[in-house]
CSV table of C-alpha atoms in Angstrom, one decimal:
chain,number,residue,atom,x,y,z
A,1,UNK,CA,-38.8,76.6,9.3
A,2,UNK,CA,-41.6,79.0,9.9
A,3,UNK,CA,-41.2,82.0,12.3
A,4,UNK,CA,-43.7,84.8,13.3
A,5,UNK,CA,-42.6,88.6,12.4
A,6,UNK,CA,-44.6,91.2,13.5
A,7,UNK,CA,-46.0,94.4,11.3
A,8,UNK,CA,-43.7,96.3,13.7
A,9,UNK,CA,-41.6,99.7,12.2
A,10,UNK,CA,-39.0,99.3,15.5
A,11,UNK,CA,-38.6,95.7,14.1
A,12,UNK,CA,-38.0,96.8,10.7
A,13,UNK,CA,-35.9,99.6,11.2
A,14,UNK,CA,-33.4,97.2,13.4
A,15,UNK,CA,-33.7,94.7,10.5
A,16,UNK,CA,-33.0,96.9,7.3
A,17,UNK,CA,-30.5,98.8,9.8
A,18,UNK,CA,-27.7,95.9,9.2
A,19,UNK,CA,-27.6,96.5,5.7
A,20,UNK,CA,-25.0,99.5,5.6
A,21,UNK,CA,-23.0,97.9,8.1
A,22,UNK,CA,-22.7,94.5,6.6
A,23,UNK,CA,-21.6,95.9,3.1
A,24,UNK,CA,-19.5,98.0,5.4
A,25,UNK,CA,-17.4,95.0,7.1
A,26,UNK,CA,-18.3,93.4,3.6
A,27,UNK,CA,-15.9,96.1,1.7
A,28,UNK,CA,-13.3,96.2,4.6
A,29,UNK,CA,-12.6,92.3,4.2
A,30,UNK,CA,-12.4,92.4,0.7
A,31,UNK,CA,-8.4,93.0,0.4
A,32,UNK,CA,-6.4,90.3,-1.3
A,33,UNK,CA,-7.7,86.4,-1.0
A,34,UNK,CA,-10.7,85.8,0.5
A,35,UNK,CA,-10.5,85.2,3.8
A,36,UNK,CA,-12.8,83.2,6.1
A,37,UNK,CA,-14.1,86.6,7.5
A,38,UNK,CA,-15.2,87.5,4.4
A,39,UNK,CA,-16.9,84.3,2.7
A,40,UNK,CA,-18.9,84.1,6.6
A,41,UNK,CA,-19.9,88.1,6.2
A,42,UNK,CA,-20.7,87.7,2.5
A,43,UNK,CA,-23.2,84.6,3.0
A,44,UNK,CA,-24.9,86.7,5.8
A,45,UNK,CA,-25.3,89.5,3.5
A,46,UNK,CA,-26.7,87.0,1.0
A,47,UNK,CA,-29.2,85.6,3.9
A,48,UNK,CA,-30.0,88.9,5.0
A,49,UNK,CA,-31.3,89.7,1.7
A,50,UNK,CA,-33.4,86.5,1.6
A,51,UNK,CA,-35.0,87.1,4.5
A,52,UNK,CA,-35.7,90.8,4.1
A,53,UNK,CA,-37.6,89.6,0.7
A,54,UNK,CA,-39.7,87.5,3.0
A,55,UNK,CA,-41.1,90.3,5.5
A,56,UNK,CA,-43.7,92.0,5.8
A,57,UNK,CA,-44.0,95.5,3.6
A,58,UNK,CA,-44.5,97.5,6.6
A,59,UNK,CA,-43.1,100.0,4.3
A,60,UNK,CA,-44.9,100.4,1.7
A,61,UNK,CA,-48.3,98.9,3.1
A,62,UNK,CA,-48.1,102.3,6.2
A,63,UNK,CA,-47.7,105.2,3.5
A,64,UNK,CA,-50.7,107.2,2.9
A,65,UNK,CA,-50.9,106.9,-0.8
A,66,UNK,CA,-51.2,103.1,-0.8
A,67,UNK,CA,-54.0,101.9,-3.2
A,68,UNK,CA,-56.4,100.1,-0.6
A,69,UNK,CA,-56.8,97.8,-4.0
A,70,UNK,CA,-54.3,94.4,-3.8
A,71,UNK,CA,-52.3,93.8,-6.7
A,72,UNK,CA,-52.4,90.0,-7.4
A,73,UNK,CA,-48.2,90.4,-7.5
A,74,UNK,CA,-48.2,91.7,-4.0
A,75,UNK,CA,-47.8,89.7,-0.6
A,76,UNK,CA,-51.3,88.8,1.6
A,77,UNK,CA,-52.4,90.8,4.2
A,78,UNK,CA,-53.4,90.3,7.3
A,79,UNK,CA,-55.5,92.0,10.1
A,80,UNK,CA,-55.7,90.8,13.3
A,81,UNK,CA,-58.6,90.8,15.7
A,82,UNK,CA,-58.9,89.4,19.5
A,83,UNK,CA,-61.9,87.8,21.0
A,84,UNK,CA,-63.5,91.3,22.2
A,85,UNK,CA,-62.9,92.7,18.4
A,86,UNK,CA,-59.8,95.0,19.3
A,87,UNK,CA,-57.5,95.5,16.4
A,88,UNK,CA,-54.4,93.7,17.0
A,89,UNK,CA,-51.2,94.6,15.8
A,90,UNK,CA,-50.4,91.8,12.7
A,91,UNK,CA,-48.2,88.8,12.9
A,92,UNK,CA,-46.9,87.3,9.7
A,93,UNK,CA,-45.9,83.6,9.4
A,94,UNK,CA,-42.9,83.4,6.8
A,95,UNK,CA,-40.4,80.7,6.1
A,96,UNK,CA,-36.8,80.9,6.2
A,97,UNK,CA,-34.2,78.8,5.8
A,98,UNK,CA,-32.2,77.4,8.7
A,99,UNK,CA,-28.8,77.8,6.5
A,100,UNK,CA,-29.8,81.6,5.9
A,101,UNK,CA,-30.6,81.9,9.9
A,102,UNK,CA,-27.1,79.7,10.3
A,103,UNK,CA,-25.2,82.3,8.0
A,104,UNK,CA,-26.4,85.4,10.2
A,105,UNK,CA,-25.7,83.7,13.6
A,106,UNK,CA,-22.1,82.9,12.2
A,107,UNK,CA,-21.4,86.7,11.3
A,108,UNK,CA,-23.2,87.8,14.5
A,109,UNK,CA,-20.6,85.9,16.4
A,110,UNK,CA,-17.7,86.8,14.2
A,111,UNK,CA,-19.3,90.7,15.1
A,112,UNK,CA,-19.0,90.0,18.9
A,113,UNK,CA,-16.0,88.2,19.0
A,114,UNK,CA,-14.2,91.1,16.8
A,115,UNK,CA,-16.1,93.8,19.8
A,116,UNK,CA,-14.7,92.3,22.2
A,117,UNK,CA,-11.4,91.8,21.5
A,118,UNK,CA,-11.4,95.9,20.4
A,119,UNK,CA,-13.0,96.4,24.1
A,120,UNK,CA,-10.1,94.7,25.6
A,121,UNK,CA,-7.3,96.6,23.3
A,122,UNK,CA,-8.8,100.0,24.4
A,123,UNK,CA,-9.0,98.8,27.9
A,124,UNK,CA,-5.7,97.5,27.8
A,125,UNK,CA,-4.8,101.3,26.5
A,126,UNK,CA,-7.1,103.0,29.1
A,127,UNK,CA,-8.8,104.5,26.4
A,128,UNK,CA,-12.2,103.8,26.9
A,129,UNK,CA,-12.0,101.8,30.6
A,130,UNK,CA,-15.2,103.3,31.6
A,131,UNK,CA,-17.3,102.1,28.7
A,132,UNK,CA,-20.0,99.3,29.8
A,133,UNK,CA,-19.5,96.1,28.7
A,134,UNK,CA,-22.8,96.5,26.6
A,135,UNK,CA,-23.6,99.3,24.3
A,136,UNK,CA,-27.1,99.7,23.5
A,137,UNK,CA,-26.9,101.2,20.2
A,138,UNK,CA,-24.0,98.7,18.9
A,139,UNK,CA,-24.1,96.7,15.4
A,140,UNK,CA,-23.6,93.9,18.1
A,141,UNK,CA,-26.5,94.5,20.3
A,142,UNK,CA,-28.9,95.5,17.3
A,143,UNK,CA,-28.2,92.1,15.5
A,144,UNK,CA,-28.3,89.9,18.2
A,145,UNK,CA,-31.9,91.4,19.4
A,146,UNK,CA,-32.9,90.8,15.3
A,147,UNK,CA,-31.3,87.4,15.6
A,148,UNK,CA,-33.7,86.7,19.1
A,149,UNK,CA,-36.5,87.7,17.4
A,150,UNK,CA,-36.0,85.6,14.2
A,151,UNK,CA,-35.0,82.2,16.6
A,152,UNK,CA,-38.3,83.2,19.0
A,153,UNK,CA,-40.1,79.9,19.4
A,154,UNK,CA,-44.2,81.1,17.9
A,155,UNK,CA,-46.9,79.6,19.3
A,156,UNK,CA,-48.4,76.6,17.3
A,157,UNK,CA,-51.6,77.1,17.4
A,158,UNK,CA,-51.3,80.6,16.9
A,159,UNK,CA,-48.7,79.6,14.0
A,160,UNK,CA,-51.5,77.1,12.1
A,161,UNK,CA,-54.0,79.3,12.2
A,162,UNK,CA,-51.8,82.6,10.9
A,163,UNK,CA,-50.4,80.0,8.1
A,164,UNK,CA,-53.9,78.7,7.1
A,165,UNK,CA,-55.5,81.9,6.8
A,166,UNK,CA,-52.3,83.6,4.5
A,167,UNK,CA,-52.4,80.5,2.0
A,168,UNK,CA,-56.2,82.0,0.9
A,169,UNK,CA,-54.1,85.0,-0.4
A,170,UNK,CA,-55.3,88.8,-1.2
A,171,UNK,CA,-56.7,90.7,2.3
A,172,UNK,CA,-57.7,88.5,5.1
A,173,UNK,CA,-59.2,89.2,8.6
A,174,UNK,CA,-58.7,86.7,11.4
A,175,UNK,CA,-60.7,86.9,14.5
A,176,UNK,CA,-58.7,84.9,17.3
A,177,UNK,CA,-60.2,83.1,19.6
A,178,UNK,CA,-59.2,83.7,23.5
A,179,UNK,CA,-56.8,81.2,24.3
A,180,UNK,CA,-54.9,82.3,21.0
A,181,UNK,CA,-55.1,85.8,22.1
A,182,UNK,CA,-53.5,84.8,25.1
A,183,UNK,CA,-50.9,83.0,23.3
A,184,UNK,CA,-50.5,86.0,21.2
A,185,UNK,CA,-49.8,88.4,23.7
A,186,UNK,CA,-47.6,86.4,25.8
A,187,UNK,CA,-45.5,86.0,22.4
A,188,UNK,CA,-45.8,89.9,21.7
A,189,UNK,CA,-44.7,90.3,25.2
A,190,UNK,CA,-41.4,88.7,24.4
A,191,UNK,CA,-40.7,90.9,20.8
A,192,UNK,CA,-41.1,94.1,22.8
A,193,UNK,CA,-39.2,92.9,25.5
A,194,UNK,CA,-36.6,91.4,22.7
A,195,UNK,CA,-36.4,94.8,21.3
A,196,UNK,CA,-37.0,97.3,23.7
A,197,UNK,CA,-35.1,96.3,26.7
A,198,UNK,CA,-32.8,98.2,28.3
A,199,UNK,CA,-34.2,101.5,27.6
A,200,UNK,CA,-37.8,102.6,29.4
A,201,UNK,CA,-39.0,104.8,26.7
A,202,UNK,CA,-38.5,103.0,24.2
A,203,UNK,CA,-39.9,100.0,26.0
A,204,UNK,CA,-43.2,101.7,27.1
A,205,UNK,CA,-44.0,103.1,23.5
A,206,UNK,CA,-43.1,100.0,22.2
A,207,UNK,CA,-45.2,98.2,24.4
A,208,UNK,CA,-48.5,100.3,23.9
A,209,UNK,CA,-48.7,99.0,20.1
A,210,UNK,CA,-49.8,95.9,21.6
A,211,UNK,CA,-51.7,97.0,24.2
């Protein structure tokens, strides 16, 4: 299946931001037999990695001493335009497997299940009653805001045109027309939101790279 990523850093940085914790969990399971707990986090790592080697290089493509040159080894780019020539920020159209999106949903709910039942032991202890139910900086709440954004329904249209113009390959720029700008935004709308909810900073500086 193909799904839209965007050339976001606050994307990024929630993505690659499960890696310590899932080698973390990871290392804590691995006493003894393996245990279902295990095998479930040790195939999410495994799909974790596949789909990190499937993004965008915001990484390296944003640091000052990047060679405008394209290496033939190294993934397309892509620039976006809207209809009145604005600069948009870039979507990416990559495939992943529904087994490896499967194997990240199962560990995401074996993560919530496992937070709640420690909310409801330090409740029980009146150790923490006056936590909310929902912490905002949480391995929970950072995965399943990942998760949304990976499962995010992209515009078809939008979708064919971003998958046609990547198969040429190398540097591309794609002028959208209006009604795909529209759908673009709306869908841009719905990664901020996604990522950024809950805190109005965050959300209005988010927000502004699509503006």
């Amino acid at each position: 299946m193909y799904v839209l990523v965007p050339d976001d850093p606050v994307f990024h940085a929630k993505f690659q931001s499960l890696e310590e914790p899932l080698l973390r969990h990871l290392y804590l399971h691995s006493t003894g037999a393996e245990s279902d707990d295990e095998r479930i986090i040790s195939d999410a790592y495994d799909s974790w990695v596949q789909v990190l080697l499937k993004l965008p290089l915001w990484s390296q493509w944003h640091t000052a001493d990047v060679s405008a040159d394209h290496a033939p080894d190294e993934p397309a780019r892509c620039t976006l335009y809207g209809a009145g020539g604005k600069q948009l920020t870039s979507l990416y159209p990559i495939e992943v497997a529904a087994g490896d999106l499967g194997n990240l949903m199962a560990c995401l709910d074996l993560f919530v299940t496992a937070d709640r039942t420690r909310r409801a032991v330090q409740a029980d202890a009146e150790a923490c009653a006056d936590l909310p139910e929902r912490n905002g900086s949480s391995l929970t709440d950072v995965f399943r805001r990942v998760m949304e954004v990976l499962w995010l329904p992209p515009p078809q249209r939008l979708l064919g045109t971003l998958r046609q113009v990547m198969s040429q390959g190398q540097v591309v720029s794609v002028t959208l027309p209006a009604e795909q700008e529209t759908e673009y935004r709306r869908f841009c709308e719905d990664l901020v939101t996604i990522l950024s909810s809950g805190d109005t900073f965050a959300y209005r500086n988010h927000r502004a790279m699509y503006l």
